[in-house]
Amino acid sequence: MNAAFTLAPGEVVRVDRAIGIEVAVDSGRVWVTEERSFDDVWLAAGESVRLAGRGLAIVEAVGGAAIRVRRHGA
């Protein structure tokens, strides 16, 4: 999976089988939560995270955001 998204405030991207996926924020701020994880992540422009869960991850824009989602190594 390699994709770029421009998200409106509150808009959500679902990432199934999230393990190994990197979420990078180009602008704005997002909240990332992974199924079966107690550690949510807040990311701002210039930050990224590699997802570790095998289930569903949710990325939600806070006030709008531009993000890139890619499988690590792709």
PDB file of C-alpha atoms in Angstrom:
ATOM      1  CA  MET A   1       0.000   0.000   0.000  1.00  0.00           C
ATOM      2  CA  ASN A   2       1.371   3.379  -1.038  1.00  0.00           C
ATOM      3  CA  ALA A   3      -1.084   6.253  -0.871  1.00  0.00           C
ATOM      4  CA  ALA A   4      -1.383   9.941  -0.059  1.00  0.00           C
ATOM      5  CA  PHE A   5      -4.470  11.478   1.528  1.00  0.00           C
ATOM      6  CA  THR A   6      -5.701  14.997   2.224  1.00  0.00           C
ATOM      7  CA  LEU A   7      -8.033  14.695   5.187  1.00  0.00           C
ATOM      8  CA  ALA A   8     -10.727  17.100   6.339  1.00  0.00           C
ATOM      9  CA  PRO A   9     -11.093  17.717  10.081  1.00  0.00           C
ATOM     10  CA  GLY A  10     -12.338  14.497  11.699  1.00  0.00           C
ATOM     11  CA  GLU A  11     -11.887  12.434   8.537  1.00  0.00           C
ATOM     12  CA  VAL A  12     -10.611   8.888   9.095  1.00  0.00           C
ATOM     13  CA  VAL A  13      -8.392   6.457   7.171  1.00  0.00           C
ATOM     14  CA  ARG A  14      -8.692   2.757   8.063  1.00  0.00           C
ATOM     15  CA  VAL A  15      -5.577   0.624   7.689  1.00  0.00           C
ATOM     16  CA  ASP A  16      -6.228  -3.130   7.780  1.00  0.00           C
ATOM     17  CA  ARG A  17      -3.386  -5.550   8.598  1.00  0.00           C
ATOM     18  CA  ALA A  18      -1.391  -2.538   9.730  1.00  0.00           C
ATOM     19  CA  ILE A  19       1.869  -4.231  10.706  1.00  0.00           C
ATOM     20  CA  GLY A  20       4.796  -2.640   8.877  1.00  0.00           C
ATOM     21  CA  ILE A  21       2.796   0.309   7.529  1.00  0.00           C
ATOM     22  CA  GLU A  22       4.346   3.759   7.973  1.00  0.00           C
ATOM     23  CA  VAL A  23       2.129   6.805   8.455  1.00  0.00           C
ATOM     24  CA  ALA A  24       3.886  10.122   7.739  1.00  0.00           C
ATOM     25  CA  VAL A  25       2.301  13.543   8.264  1.00  0.00           C
ATOM     26  CA  ASP A  26       3.105  16.238   5.694  1.00  0.00           C
ATOM     27  CA  SER A  27       0.859  18.903   7.234  1.00  0.00           C
ATOM     28  CA  GLY A  28      -1.591  19.198  10.089  1.00  0.00           C
ATOM     29  CA  ARG A  29      -1.994  16.777  12.975  1.00  0.00           C
ATOM     30  CA  VAL A  30      -3.390  13.239  13.289  1.00  0.00           C
ATOM     31  CA  TRP A  31      -4.328  10.749  15.963  1.00  0.00           C
ATOM     32  CA  VAL A  32      -3.377   7.099  15.366  1.00  0.00           C
ATOM     33  CA  THR A  33      -4.834   4.180  17.286  1.00  0.00           C
ATOM     34  CA  GLU A  34      -4.228   0.478  16.737  1.00  0.00           C
ATOM     35  CA  GLU A  35      -6.469  -2.438  17.588  1.00  0.00           C
ATOM     36  CA  ARG A  36      -5.390  -4.180  20.819  1.00  0.00           C
ATOM     37  CA  SER A  37      -2.951  -1.406  21.746  1.00  0.00           C
ATOM     38  CA  PHE A  38      -3.226   0.921  24.721  1.00  0.00           C
ATOM     39  CA  ASP A  39      -0.706   3.374  23.235  1.00  0.00           C
ATOM     40  CA  ASP A  40      -2.301   5.915  20.909  1.00  0.00           C
ATOM     41  CA  VAL A  41      -0.015   8.253  18.980  1.00  0.00           C
ATOM     42  CA  TRP A  42      -0.379  11.937  18.110  1.00  0.00           C
ATOM     43  CA  LEU A  43       1.635  13.065  15.080  1.00  0.00           C
ATOM     44  CA  ALA A  44       2.298  16.559  13.724  1.00  0.00           C
ATOM     45  CA  ALA A  45       3.778  17.696  10.414  1.00  0.00           C
ATOM     46  CA  GLY A  46       7.170  16.105   9.797  1.00  0.00           C
ATOM     47  CA  GLU A  47       6.549  13.159  12.130  1.00  0.00           C
ATOM     48  CA  SER A  48       5.857   9.517  11.302  1.00  0.00           C
ATOM     49  CA  VAL A  49       5.180   6.178  12.957  1.00  0.00           C
ATOM     50  CA  ARG A  50       5.539   2.568  11.871  1.00  0.00           C
ATOM     51  CA  LEU A  51       2.520   0.501  12.922  1.00  0.00           C
ATOM     52  CA  ALA A  52       3.124  -2.727  14.817  1.00  0.00           C
ATOM     53  CA  GLY A  53      -0.323  -4.298  15.161  1.00  0.00           C
ATOM     54  CA  ARG A  54      -1.639  -7.060  12.938  1.00  0.00           C
ATOM     55  CA  GLY A  55      -5.215  -5.780  13.081  1.00  0.00           C
ATOM     56  CA  LEU A  56      -6.951  -2.515  12.248  1.00  0.00           C
ATOM     57  CA  ALA A  57      -5.413   0.924  12.723  1.00  0.00           C
ATOM     58  CA  ILE A  58      -7.326   4.199  12.520  1.00  0.00           C
ATOM     59  CA  VAL A  59      -5.766   7.519  11.496  1.00  0.00           C
ATOM     60  CA  GLU A  60      -7.951  10.559  12.250  1.00  0.00           C
ATOM     61  CA  ALA A  61      -7.228  14.136  11.167  1.00  0.00           C
ATOM     62  CA  VAL A  62      -7.393  16.832  13.807  1.00  0.00           C
ATOM     63  CA  GLY A  63      -8.164  20.122  12.073  1.00  0.00           C
ATOM     64  CA  GLY A  64      -7.254  18.685   8.658  1.00  0.00           C
ATOM     65  CA  ALA A  65      -4.063  16.968   7.532  1.00  0.00           C
ATOM     66  CA  ALA A  66      -2.072  15.655   4.592  1.00  0.00           C
ATOM     67  CA  ILE A  67      -0.584  12.199   5.135  1.00  0.00           C
ATOM     68  CA  ARG A  68       1.301   9.464   3.315  1.00  0.00           C
ATOM     69  CA  VAL A  69       0.700   5.784   4.075  1.00  0.00           C
ATOM     70  CA  ARG A  70       3.138   3.170   2.793  1.00  0.00           C
ATOM     71  CA  ARG A  71       4.273  -0.332   3.534  1.00  0.00           C
ATOM     72  CA  HIS A  72       7.816  -0.162   4.883  1.00  0.00           C
ATOM     73  CA  GLY A  73      10.283  -1.247   2.232  1.00  0.00           C
ATOM     74  CA  ALA A  74       7.840  -0.681  -0.630  1.00  0.00           C
TER      75      ALA A  74
END
